[in-house]
mmCIF file of C-alpha atoms and ligand atoms in Angstrom:
data_model
loop_
_atom_site.group_PDB
_atom_site.id
_atom_site.type_symbol
_atom_site.label_atom_id
_atom_site.label_comp_id
_atom_site.label_asym_id
_atom_site.label_seq_id
_atom_site.Cartn_x
_atom_site.Cartn_y
_atom_site.Cartn_z
ATOM 1 C CA MET A 1 65.647 109.138 89.084
ATOM 2 C CA CYS A 2 66.672 105.191 89.305
ATOM 3 C CA SER A 3 67.550 103.308 86.148
ATOM 4 C CA MET A 4 66.599 99.801 85.463
ATOM 5 C CA SER A 5 67.684 98.233 82.608
ATOM 6 C CA PRO A 6 66.521 96.565 79.582
ATOM 7 C CA VAL A 7 63.742 92.927 79.948
ATOM 8 C CA THR A 8 62.901 91.105 77.296
ATOM 9 C CA LEU A 9 60.085 89.251 78.355
ATOM 10 C CA ASN A 10 60.653 86.260 76.258
ATOM 11 C CA GLN A 11 63.618 84.495 77.200
ATOM 12 C CA SER A 12 63.076 82.335 79.891
ATOM 13 C CA SER A 13 60.313 81.195 77.500
ATOM 14 C CA SER A 14 61.165 77.995 75.246
ATOM 15 C CA PRO A 15 60.184 78.576 72.250
ATOM 16 C CA ALA A 16 60.843 81.834 72.077
ATOM 17 C CA TYR A 17 61.388 82.747 68.336
ATOM 18 C CA PRO A 18 65.459 82.385 66.863
ATOM 19 C CA ASP A 19 66.512 85.782 66.355
ATOM 20 C CA ASP A 20 67.334 85.103 62.386
ATOM 21 C CA VAL A 21 63.792 83.872 61.910
ATOM 22 C CA PRO A 22 61.555 86.204 59.797
ATOM 23 C CA LEU A 23 57.880 86.883 60.728
ATOM 24 C CA ALA A 24 56.472 85.349 57.923
ATOM 25 C CA ASN A 25 57.956 82.394 58.093
ATOM 26 C CA ARG A 26 57.159 81.146 61.325
ATOM 27 C CA ASP A 27 54.525 78.860 62.659
ATOM 28 C CA VAL A 28 50.924 80.239 61.345
ATOM 29 C CA GLN A 29 49.941 80.342 64.773
ATOM 30 C CA GLU A 30 53.027 82.204 66.531
ATOM 31 C CA VAL A 31 52.867 84.482 63.242
ATOM 32 C CA THR A 32 51.918 88.386 64.426
ATOM 33 C CA PRO A 33 51.609 91.152 61.696
ATOM 34 C CA ARG A 34 52.378 93.639 64.353
ATOM 35 C CA ILE A 35 55.454 95.514 65.887
ATOM 36 C CA ILE A 36 54.163 98.288 67.982
ATOM 37 C CA LEU A 37 55.986 101.149 70.592
ATOM 38 C CA HIS A 38 54.780 102.637 72.432
ATOM 39 C CA LEU A 39 56.965 105.649 74.141
ATOM 40 C CA ASP A 40 56.222 107.919 77.543
ATOM 41 C CA MET A 41 58.621 109.863 79.045
ATOM 42 C CA ASP A 42 59.188 110.170 82.577
ATOM 43 C CA SER A 43 57.908 112.143 85.165
ATOM 44 C CA PHE A 44 57.779 114.713 82.150
ATOM 45 C CA TYR A 45 56.771 118.457 83.227
ATOM 46 C CA ALA A 46 59.079 117.536 86.519
ATOM 47 C CA SER A 47 62.037 116.211 84.389
ATOM 48 C CA VAL A 48 62.804 119.088 81.964
ATOM 49 C CA GLU A 49 62.159 121.349 85.397
ATOM 50 C CA MET A 50 65.657 119.513 86.983
ATOM 51 C CA GLN A 51 66.757 119.283 83.071
ATOM 52 C CA ARG A 52 66.996 122.857 82.706
ATOM 53 C CA ARG A 53 67.985 123.535 86.906
ATOM 54 C CA PRO A 54 70.322 120.592 88.062
ATOM 55 C CA ALA A 55 70.630 121.817 91.346
ATOM 56 C CA LEU A 56 66.844 120.119 91.630
ATOM 57 C CA ALA A 57 68.518 116.752 89.943
ATOM 58 C CA GLY A 58 67.683 114.091 92.644
ATOM 59 C CA LYS A 59 65.562 115.795 94.641
ATOM 60 C CA PRO A 60 61.639 115.619 95.305
ATOM 61 C CA VAL A 61 60.103 118.302 92.280
ATOM 62 C CA VAL A 62 56.363 118.312 92.185
ATOM 63 C CA ILE A 63 54.661 120.754 89.689
ATOM 64 C CA GLY A 64 51.284 122.175 89.880
ATOM 65 C CA ALA A 65 49.655 124.678 92.701
ATOM 66 C CA ASP A 66 51.140 126.621 94.583
ATOM 67 C CA PRO A 67 51.315 124.954 97.914
ATOM 68 C CA ARG A 68 50.379 127.814 100.163
ATOM 69 C CA GLN A 69 52.249 126.062 103.754
ATOM 70 C CA GLY A 70 49.664 122.808 102.813
ATOM 71 C CA LYS A 71 46.959 125.471 101.979
ATOM 72 C CA GLY A 72 46.923 125.850 98.328
ATOM 73 C CA ARG A 73 43.582 124.446 96.217
ATOM 74 C CA GLY A 74 45.024 122.887 93.877
ATOM 75 C CA VAL A 75 46.098 120.147 91.972
ATOM 76 C CA VAL A 76 49.676 118.239 91.229
ATOM 77 C CA SER A 77 50.180 117.712 87.888
ATOM 78 C CA THR A 78 52.941 116.048 87.754
ATOM 79 C CA CYS A 79 56.839 114.789 90.407
ATOM 80 C CA SER A 80 59.377 112.949 90.227
ATOM 81 C CA TYR A 81 59.981 109.652 90.677
ATOM 82 C CA GLU A 82 61.683 110.856 94.189
ATOM 83 C CA ALA A 83 58.684 112.591 95.398
ATOM 84 C CA ARG A 84 56.548 109.893 94.626
ATOM 85 C CA ALA A 85 58.906 107.891 97.337
ATOM 86 C CA PHE A 86 56.995 110.120 100.114
ATOM 87 C CA GLY A 87 53.897 109.228 97.779
ATOM 88 C CA ILE A 88 52.486 112.147 96.008
ATOM 89 C CA ARG A 89 51.232 111.505 92.682
ATOM 90 C CA SER A 90 50.146 113.438 89.880
ATOM 91 C CA ALA A 91 45.733 114.752 89.936
ATOM 92 C CA MET A 92 46.428 114.379 94.208
ATOM 93 C CA PRO A 93 45.677 117.959 95.719
ATOM 94 C CA ILE A 94 48.917 120.440 96.778
ATOM 95 C CA SER A 95 47.406 121.160 100.346
ATOM 96 C CA GLN A 96 48.008 116.961 101.114
ATOM 97 C CA ALA A 97 51.533 116.418 98.405
ATOM 98 C CA PHE A 98 52.930 120.069 100.693
ATOM 99 C CA VAL A 99 51.599 117.485 104.538
ATOM 100 C CA LEU A 100 53.448 114.074 102.898
ATOM 101 C CA CYS A 101 56.942 116.206 101.777
ATOM 102 C CA PRO A 102 56.829 119.907 102.636
ATOM 103 C CA HIS A 103 60.016 119.486 101.612
ATOM 104 C CA ALA A 104 59.732 118.861 97.711
ATOM 105 C CA PHE A 105 60.891 121.145 95.516
ATOM 106 C CA PHE A 106 56.862 122.813 94.344
ATOM 107 C CA LEU A 107 57.408 124.149 90.780
ATOM 108 C CA PRO A 108 54.280 126.085 88.404
ATOM 109 C CA PRO A 109 54.406 124.519 85.237
ATOM 110 C CA ASP A 110 55.863 126.518 82.260
ATOM 111 C CA PHE A 111 53.582 124.666 79.171
ATOM 112 C CA PRO A 112 55.291 127.048 76.816
ATOM 113 C CA ALA A 113 58.828 124.987 77.632
ATOM 114 C CA TYR A 114 56.920 121.106 78.037
ATOM 115 C CA VAL A 115 55.495 121.801 74.947
ATOM 116 C CA GLN A 116 58.637 122.664 72.897
ATOM 117 C CA ALA A 117 60.372 119.405 74.665
ATOM 118 C CA SER A 118 57.740 117.225 73.722
ATOM 119 C CA ALA A 119 58.061 118.780 69.778
ATOM 120 C CA ALA A 120 61.508 118.265 69.903
ATOM 121 C CA VAL A 121 61.346 113.984 71.444
ATOM 122 C CA MET A 122 58.363 113.068 68.545
ATOM 123 C CA GLU A 123 60.626 115.453 66.641
ATOM 124 C CA ILE A 124 63.110 112.363 66.821
ATOM 125 C CA LEU A 125 60.777 110.114 66.766
ATOM 126 C CA ARG A 126 59.709 110.937 63.764
ATOM 127 C CA SER A 127 62.358 111.381 62.175
ATOM 128 C CA TYR A 128 63.100 107.327 62.190
ATOM 129 C CA GLY A 129 60.456 107.347 59.605
ATOM 130 C CA PHE A 130 58.329 104.636 60.972
ATOM 131 C CA PRO A 131 54.904 105.145 61.344
ATOM 132 C CA MET A 132 53.849 107.179 64.303
ATOM 133 C CA GLU A 133 51.055 108.843 66.279
ATOM 134 C CA GLN A 134 51.476 111.077 68.576
ATOM 135 C CA VAL A 135 48.732 110.639 70.993
ATOM 136 C CA SER A 136 49.736 112.689 74.288
ATOM 137 C CA ILE A 137 52.158 115.247 75.361
ATOM 138 C CA ASP A 138 54.945 112.522 76.037
ATOM 139 C CA GLU A 139 53.392 110.006 74.150
ATOM 140 C CA ALA A 140 53.602 108.593 71.121
ATOM 141 C CA PHE A 141 52.993 104.855 69.220
ATOM 142 C CA LEU A 142 55.614 104.508 66.622
ATOM 143 C CA ASP A 143 54.642 101.286 63.827
ATOM 144 C CA LEU A 144 57.913 98.753 63.738
ATOM 145 C CA SER A 145 56.780 95.689 61.613
ATOM 146 C CA SER A 146 58.219 97.455 59.302
ATOM 147 C CA LEU A 147 61.993 95.924 60.828
ATOM 148 C CA GLU A 148 60.402 92.199 61.123
ATOM 149 C CA PHE A 149 61.787 91.520 64.394
ATOM 150 C CA PHE A 150 61.438 92.478 67.801
ATOM 151 C CA THR A 151 65.218 92.135 68.358
ATOM 152 C CA SER A 152 65.292 95.084 65.582
ATOM 153 C CA ALA A 153 62.855 97.224 67.013
ATOM 154 C CA GLN A 154 64.700 95.906 71.110
ATOM 155 C CA ALA A 155 67.998 97.867 69.770
ATOM 156 C CA LEU A 156 65.576 100.842 67.822
ATOM 157 C CA ALA A 157 64.300 100.970 70.797
ATOM 158 C CA ASP A 158 67.642 101.681 72.970
ATOM 159 C CA GLU A 159 68.941 103.785 70.031
ATOM 160 C CA ILE A 160 66.374 106.541 70.549
ATOM 161 C CA LYS A 161 66.098 106.059 74.342
ATOM 162 C CA THR A 162 70.204 106.556 74.441
ATOM 163 C CA VAL A 163 68.958 109.732 71.797
ATOM 164 C CA ILE A 164 66.940 112.106 73.638
ATOM 165 C CA ARG A 165 68.600 111.185 76.325
ATOM 166 C CA ASN A 166 71.579 112.730 75.234
ATOM 167 C CA ARG A 167 70.382 115.278 73.314
ATOM 168 C CA LEU A 168 67.312 116.554 75.544
ATOM 169 C CA GLY A 169 69.053 115.496 78.633
ATOM 170 C CA LEU A 170 65.437 113.272 79.539
ATOM 171 C CA SER A 171 64.197 109.776 79.587
ATOM 172 C CA CYS A 172 61.581 107.935 78.694
ATOM 173 C CA SER A 173 60.435 104.415 78.809
ATOM 174 C CA ILE A 174 58.932 102.151 75.651
ATOM 175 C CA GLY A 175 57.370 99.300 75.478
ATOM 176 C CA ILE A 176 57.392 96.413 72.902
ATOM 177 C CA ALA A 177 54.868 94.359 71.724
ATOM 178 C CA PRO A 178 52.259 92.441 69.354
ATOM 179 C CA ALA A 179 49.942 95.405 69.481
ATOM 180 C CA ARG A 180 48.848 98.783 70.618
ATOM 181 C CA ALA A 181 47.331 98.173 74.125
ATOM 182 C CA ILE A 182 49.610 95.489 75.125
ATOM 183 C CA ALA A 183 52.477 98.058 74.247
ATOM 184 C CA LYS A 184 51.195 100.915 76.092
ATOM 185 C CA ILE A 185 50.963 98.404 78.868
ATOM 186 C CA ALA A 186 54.635 97.038 78.703
ATOM 187 C CA SER A 187 56.273 100.789 79.010
ATOM 188 C CA ASP A 188 54.693 101.207 82.006
ATOM 189 C CA TYR A 189 55.774 98.478 83.793
ATOM 190 C CA GLN A 190 59.484 98.974 84.524
ATOM 191 C CA LYS A 191 59.084 102.562 84.277
ATOM 192 C CA PRO A 192 61.321 104.961 84.690
ATOM 193 C CA ASP A 193 63.782 104.315 81.892
ATOM 194 C CA GLY A 194 62.186 101.108 81.226
ATOM 195 C CA LEU A 195 62.252 99.028 78.490
ATOM 196 C CA THR A 196 60.068 95.622 77.948
ATOM 197 C CA VAL A 197 59.589 93.769 74.933
ATOM 198 C CA ILE A 198 56.532 91.214 75.225
ATOM 199 C CA THR A 199 56.999 88.895 72.610
ATOM 200 C CA PRO A 200 53.759 86.964 71.396
ATOM 201 C CA PRO A 201 54.606 83.133 73.300
ATOM 202 C CA PRO A 202 54.832 85.186 76.757
ATOM 203 C CA LEU A 203 52.136 87.361 76.213
ATOM 204 C CA GLN A 204 49.516 85.763 78.150
ATOM 205 C CA GLU A 205 51.916 84.968 80.692
ATOM 206 C CA PHE A 206 52.637 88.806 80.869
ATOM 207 C CA LEU A 207 48.923 90.225 81.147
ATOM 208 C CA ASP A 208 47.239 86.747 83.259
ATOM 209 C CA PRO A 209 48.237 88.373 86.861
ATOM 210 C CA LEU A 210 48.626 92.233 85.600
ATOM 211 C CA PRO A 211 45.535 93.599 87.154
ATOM 212 C CA VAL A 212 42.084 94.571 85.511
ATOM 213 C CA ARG A 213 42.727 98.287 86.396
ATOM 214 C CA THR A 214 46.747 98.305 83.696
ATOM 215 C CA ILE A 215 44.524 97.758 80.653
ATOM 216 C CA PRO A 216 43.866 101.440 78.763
ATOM 217 C CA GLY A 217 40.783 102.855 79.314
ATOM 218 C CA VAL A 218 39.354 100.474 82.909
ATOM 219 C CA GLY A 219 38.749 103.650 84.717
ATOM 220 C CA LYS A 220 37.276 102.953 89.121
ATOM 221 C CA LYS A 221 34.225 102.380 87.704
ATOM 222 C CA ALA A 222 34.508 99.630 85.438
ATOM 223 C CA GLU A 223 37.319 98.109 87.784
ATOM 224 C CA ALA A 224 34.637 98.430 90.362
ATOM 225 C CA MET A 225 32.261 96.425 88.913
ATOM 226 C CA LEU A 226 34.695 93.970 86.794
ATOM 227 C CA PHE A 227 35.100 93.640 91.071
ATOM 228 C CA GLU A 228 32.155 92.555 91.740
ATOM 229 C CA MET A 229 32.049 89.821 89.169
ATOM 230 C CA GLY A 230 35.323 88.001 91.212
ATOM 231 C CA ILE A 231 37.980 89.960 88.260
ATOM 232 C CA ARG A 232 41.363 91.474 89.261
ATOM 233 C CA THR A 233 43.580 90.401 87.189
ATOM 234 C CA ILE A 234 43.573 90.537 83.731
ATOM 235 C CA GLY A 235 43.319 86.093 83.577
ATOM 236 C CA ASP A 236 40.465 86.366 84.789
ATOM 237 C CA LEU A 237 38.920 88.561 81.887
ATOM 238 C CA ALA A 238 40.248 86.563 79.962
ATOM 239 C CA ARG A 239 38.417 83.478 81.131
ATOM 240 C CA GLN A 240 35.614 84.854 81.711
ATOM 241 C CA ASP A 241 32.813 84.160 80.121
ATOM 242 C CA VAL A 242 32.896 86.970 77.071
ATOM 243 C CA GLN A 243 28.385 87.381 76.935
ATOM 244 C CA SER A 244 28.564 87.562 81.198
ATOM 245 C CA LEU A 245 30.644 90.738 80.404
ATOM 246 C CA ILE A 246 28.157 91.541 77.867
ATOM 247 C CA GLY A 247 25.242 91.665 79.758
ATOM 248 C CA ARG A 248 27.606 93.846 82.215
ATOM 249 C CA PHE A 249 29.361 96.402 79.821
ATOM 250 C CA GLY A 250 27.902 96.367 76.486
ATOM 251 C CA ARG A 251 29.670 95.579 73.167
ATOM 252 C CA SER A 252 32.990 97.218 74.233
ATOM 253 C CA ALA A 253 33.393 93.716 76.187
ATOM 254 C CA VAL A 254 33.739 91.695 73.373
ATOM 255 C CA ALA A 255 37.287 94.185 72.373
ATOM 256 C CA LEU A 256 38.253 93.966 76.451
ATOM 257 C CA HIS A 257 37.875 90.627 76.878
ATOM 258 C CA GLN A 258 39.864 90.455 72.834
ATOM 259 C CA LEU A 259 42.469 92.650 74.773
ATOM 260 C CA ALA A 260 42.481 90.391 78.245
ATOM 261 C CA GLN A 261 43.834 87.770 75.613
ATOM 262 C CA GLY A 262 46.085 90.343 73.754
ATOM 263 C CA ILE A 263 44.193 90.668 70.722
ATOM 264 C CA ASP A 264 44.400 93.793 70.116
ATOM 265 C CA GLU A 265 43.881 94.952 65.738
ATOM 266 C CA SER A 266 44.357 98.768 66.313
ATOM 267 C CA GLY A 267 47.316 99.695 64.394
ATOM 268 C CA VAL A 268 48.418 102.855 64.540
ATOM 269 C CA MET A 269 46.742 106.289 63.159
ATOM 270 C CA ASP A 270 49.763 108.280 61.770
ATOM 271 C CA CYS A 271 47.675 111.546 60.561
ATOM 272 C CA GLN A 272 50.608 112.908 59.111
ATOM 273 C CA GLU A 273 50.261 112.781 54.991
ATOM 274 C CA THR A 274 51.657 110.540 53.729
ATOM 275 C CA LYS A 275 53.475 107.337 55.425
ATOM 276 C CA SER A 276 56.554 106.840 52.738
ATOM 277 C CA ILE A 277 58.017 105.508 50.388
ATOM 278 C CA SER A 278 60.483 102.730 50.083
ATOM 279 C CA ARG A 279 62.204 100.516 47.618
ATOM 280 C CA GLU A 280 64.745 98.098 48.703
ATOM 281 C CA THR A 281 66.288 95.107 47.585
ATOM 282 C CA THR A 282 68.363 91.828 48.829
ATOM 283 C CA PHE A 283 71.156 90.243 47.356
ATOM 284 C CA ASP A 284 70.927 87.849 45.825
ATOM 285 C CA THR A 285 74.432 86.888 47.243
ATOM 286 C CA ASP A 286 76.168 88.760 50.594
ATOM 287 C CA THR A 287 78.092 90.760 49.470
ATOM 288 C CA ASP A 288 80.673 93.797 51.831
ATOM 289 C CA ASP A 289 81.786 94.844 48.650
ATOM 290 C CA VAL A 290 80.932 98.751 48.569
ATOM 291 C CA ASP A 291 81.012 99.860 45.068
ATOM 292 C CA VAL A 292 77.831 97.116 44.908
ATOM 293 C CA ILE A 293 76.192 98.277 47.341
ATOM 294 C CA VAL A 294 76.644 101.782 47.256
ATOM 295 C CA SER A 295 75.262 101.105 43.369
ATOM 296 C CA THR A 296 71.913 99.603 44.509
ATOM 297 C CA LEU A 297 71.208 101.427 46.457
ATOM 298 C CA ASP A 298 71.790 104.317 43.702
ATOM 299 C CA SER A 299 69.679 102.832 41.626
ATOM 300 C CA LEU A 300 67.099 102.054 44.480
ATOM 301 C CA ILE A 301 66.986 106.452 45.168
ATOM 302 C CA ARG A 302 66.883 106.744 41.446
ATOM 303 C CA SER A 303 63.364 104.015 41.484
ATOM 304 C CA VAL A 304 61.631 105.956 44.587
ATOM 305 C CA CYS A 305 62.816 109.738 42.973
ATOM 306 C CA GLY A 306 61.485 109.144 39.438
ATOM 307 C CA ASN A 307 58.111 107.596 39.214
ATOM 308 C CA PRO A 308 56.061 110.232 37.903
ATOM 309 C CA ALA A 309 53.090 109.890 40.344
ATOM 310 C CA GLU A 310 56.169 110.874 42.875
ATOM 311 C CA GLU A 311 56.987 114.146 41.315
ATOM 312 C CA GLN A 312 55.466 115.955 43.407
ATOM 313 C CA LEU A 313 55.535 114.851 46.514
ATOM 314 C CA ARG A 314 58.401 116.314 48.460
ATOM 315 C CA PHE A 315 59.861 115.334 51.961
ATOM 316 C CA ARG A 316 62.072 116.155 54.853
ATOM 317 C CA THR A 317 62.793 112.210 56.183
ATOM 318 C CA ILE A 318 65.545 109.728 54.550
ATOM 319 C CA THR A 319 65.648 106.505 56.367
ATOM 320 C CA LEU A 320 68.670 103.562 54.795
ATOM 321 C CA LYS A 321 67.861 100.607 56.096
ATOM 322 C CA ILE A 322 71.228 97.880 56.685
ATOM 323 C CA ARG A 323 70.354 94.173 56.853
ATOM 324 C CA TYR A 324 73.884 92.323 57.936
ATOM 325 C CA GLN A 325 74.220 88.569 57.605
ATOM 326 C CA GLY A 326 72.542 86.749 60.456
ATOM 327 C CA PHE A 327 69.402 89.222 60.047
ATOM 328 C CA ILE A 328 70.537 91.995 62.264
ATOM 329 C CA THR A 329 68.979 95.845 60.823
ATOM 330 C CA ARG A 330 69.938 98.800 61.390
ATOM 331 C CA ASN A 331 67.673 102.224 59.922
ATOM 332 C CA ARG A 332 69.451 105.588 59.847
ATOM 333 C CA SER A 333 67.105 108.353 59.516
ATOM 334 C CA ARG A 334 67.592 111.986 58.811
ATOM 335 C CA SER A 335 64.876 115.145 58.518
ATOM 336 C CA LEU A 336 65.793 117.782 56.201
ATOM 337 C CA SER A 337 64.984 121.348 57.414
ATOM 338 C CA HIS A 338 62.956 122.186 54.802
ATOM 339 C CA TYR A 339 60.907 119.853 52.676
ATOM 340 C CA SER A 340 62.820 118.618 49.070
ATOM 341 C CA GLY A 341 61.159 116.508 46.565
ATOM 342 C CA ASP A 342 65.381 116.415 44.819
ATOM 343 C CA ALA A 343 66.057 113.263 43.678
ATOM 344 C CA THR A 344 70.302 114.441 44.444
ATOM 345 C CA VAL A 345 69.341 115.516 47.882
ATOM 346 C CA VAL A 346 68.300 111.947 48.373
ATOM 347 C CA ARG A 347 71.122 110.339 47.247
ATOM 348 C CA SER A 348 73.872 112.900 49.340
ATOM 349 C CA LEU A 349 71.933 112.443 52.538
ATOM 350 C CA ALA A 350 71.890 108.826 51.739
ATOM 351 C CA HIS A 351 75.220 108.342 50.866
ATOM 352 C CA THR A 352 76.133 109.998 54.049
ATOM 353 C CA LEU A 353 73.722 107.952 55.762
ATOM 354 C CA PHE A 354 75.118 104.886 54.343
ATOM 355 C CA ARG A 355 79.515 106.146 55.204
ATOM 356 C CA GLU A 356 77.677 106.370 58.386
ATOM 357 C CA ALA A 357 75.844 103.383 59.318
ATOM 358 C CA TYR A 358 77.966 101.255 57.193
ATOM 359 C CA ASP A 359 80.171 98.145 59.851
ATOM 360 C CA GLY A 360 82.083 96.717 57.229
ATOM 361 C CA ARG A 361 80.147 93.178 57.512
ATOM 362 C CA LYS A 362 78.511 91.758 54.771
ATOM 363 C CA VAL A 363 75.037 92.824 53.361
ATOM 364 C CA ARG A 364 71.797 90.943 53.009
ATOM 365 C CA LEU A 365 69.435 93.681 52.236
ATOM 366 C CA ILE A 366 68.983 97.663 51.692
ATOM 367 C CA GLY A 367 66.500 100.051 51.674
ATOM 368 C CA ILE A 368 66.079 102.930 50.841
ATOM 369 C CA ARG A 369 62.391 105.773 52.253
ATOM 370 C CA LEU A 370 61.151 108.425 51.429
ATOM 371 C CA SER A 371 59.046 109.935 54.402
ATOM 372 C CA SER A 372 57.386 113.008 56.740
ATOM 373 C CA PHE A 373 55.590 114.279 53.307
ATOM 374 C CA GLU A 374 54.040 117.261 52.306
ATOM 375 C CA LYS A 375 51.407 116.814 50.275
ATOM 376 C CA LYS A 376 47.988 115.900 52.218
ATOM 377 C CA ASP A 377 45.752 112.669 51.650
ATOM 378 C CA THR A 378 48.240 109.784 50.031
ATOM 379 C CA CYS A 379 48.618 106.564 52.041
ATOM 380 C CA GLN A 380 51.642 104.814 52.469
ATOM 381 C CA ALA A 381 53.489 102.883 49.315
ATOM 382 C CA THR A 382 55.737 99.949 49.277
ATOM 383 C CA LEU A 383 56.235 99.597 45.737
ATOM 384 C CA PRO A 384 57.822 97.155 44.071
ATOM 385 C CA VAL A 385 61.791 97.039 43.131
HETATM 386 P P1 LIG B 1 52.090 111.252 82.633
HETATM 387 O O1 LIG B 1 52.457 110.257 81.259
HETATM 388 O O2 LIG B 1 50.582 110.530 83.065
HETATM 389 O O3 LIG B 1 53.178 111.505 84.126
HETATM 390 P P2 LIG B 1 54.524 111.773 83.922
HETATM 391 O O4 LIG B 1 55.432 111.950 82.450
HETATM 392 O O5 LIG B 1 54.611 112.968 84.374
HETATM 393 O O6 LIG B 1 55.134 111.129 84.768
HETATM 394 P P3 LIG B 1 55.164 109.287 83.980
HETATM 395 O O7 LIG B 1 56.936 108.553 84.579
HETATM 396 O O8 LIG B 1 53.984 108.129 85.610
HETATM 397 O O9 LIG B 1 54.656 108.539 82.114
HETATM 398 O O10 LIG B 1 52.107 112.720 81.884
HETATM 399 C C1 LIG B 1 52.196 113.704 81.777
HETATM 400 C C2 LIG B 1 52.421 114.917 82.108
HETATM 401 O O11 LIG B 1 50.763 115.278 81.882
HETATM 402 C C3 LIG B 1 52.826 115.178 82.946
HETATM 403 O O12 LIG B 1 54.102 115.009 83.306
HETATM 404 C C4 LIG B 1 52.539 116.406 83.882
HETATM 405 C C5 LIG B 1 50.890 116.424 83.401
HETATM 406 N N1 LIG B 1 49.155 116.111 83.818
HETATM 407 C C6 LIG B 1 48.632 116.509 84.380
HETATM 408 O O13 LIG B 1 48.741 117.998 83.802
HETATM 409 N N2 LIG B 1 47.986 116.368 85.142
HETATM 410 C C7 LIG B 1 47.310 115.140 85.172
HETATM 411 O O14 LIG B 1 46.813 114.759 86.127
HETATM 412 C C8 LIG B 1 47.996 113.894 84.596
HETATM 413 C C9 LIG B 1 48.337 111.944 85.061
HETATM 414 C C10 LIG B 1 49.736 114.380 83.989
HETATM 415 MG MG1 LIG B 2 54.705 110.506 80.948
#
């Protein structure tokens, strides 16, 4: 499986944000409240098979029906990137795959193994404590807006990729963008093992040359209709008069037209009960005095756990946030094996996370977040300190 280095598409663009300017302080035109991450596992079923059978590493592997010397009737579920080099693709008749690469390893699907691997990936993602929406067996969105900086989101994405690789032996591709649909397009942009970050200024530059088919939801039929109107790229679509699109596709064309311009208001739907409760404090003066930092942390913990309205809440995930001088932000999370509402549990785990995360630099902000709550039907609460 080939590996591509992370690319940040804002690097060549001169008005790119300086790293140390929070989103809220930027020009109104450039402000975006959203940083959305989309993660999609690479050749998921095939990768799970290759991970547990090291002899298959680097080989063309096809998951699907029995090819029976090219006479099998089923289809390909997925295949390794090595098999894709022979032209094999998901949903292709297995007989055709056999013709394209008879020496590939053809394996029947083992769904329980894929479900288990999926749960392990999602558990890693959830452990970071951000609003999360799983959208298929191998993909999920995280809303990283609270990180405030695309550079922080990119660092977190790097960490997620490393943790998934080290713990599960699997690779994934990640896209980060100011809008959900663009993040999905970005995760697919450099598969496998890709990391693509699209920041607001070069967003249109990134979208313009992409084929319209890249837009989630644009299938063969819509693509053909767009072609008939002379629209081949997202840029063509963005420049098209919206009324003519509505005439052809109905009201849904408005969202499509906006998406082509990088506008997508849909967020990440975290279906898991209360999303999070967090408290954070910015020091008047940046400090490396560990006693001051830890006692501040303790008071934040007391205020998180001491609110009677929250007493019945039991959570599983604790996230420590440290922002250093220069706005470099680190989040470190851990999930408990069981739900708990106990303040001493939070304190002990928060101290452990601090010992692991703190690198001795001057700290600008410290914060704590509890997430993965047991209680249902409550909403996200970031409470003032
Ligand atoms: P995808 O994420 O679409 O594909 P993938 O993970 O195999 O490869 P990529 O690197 O391009 O993301 O789908 C996830 C899994 O869903 C895939 O491993 C197998 C299954 N699947 C099918 O069974 N049939 C299909 O037609 C597709 C597209 C996927
Ligand atoms: Mg995938």
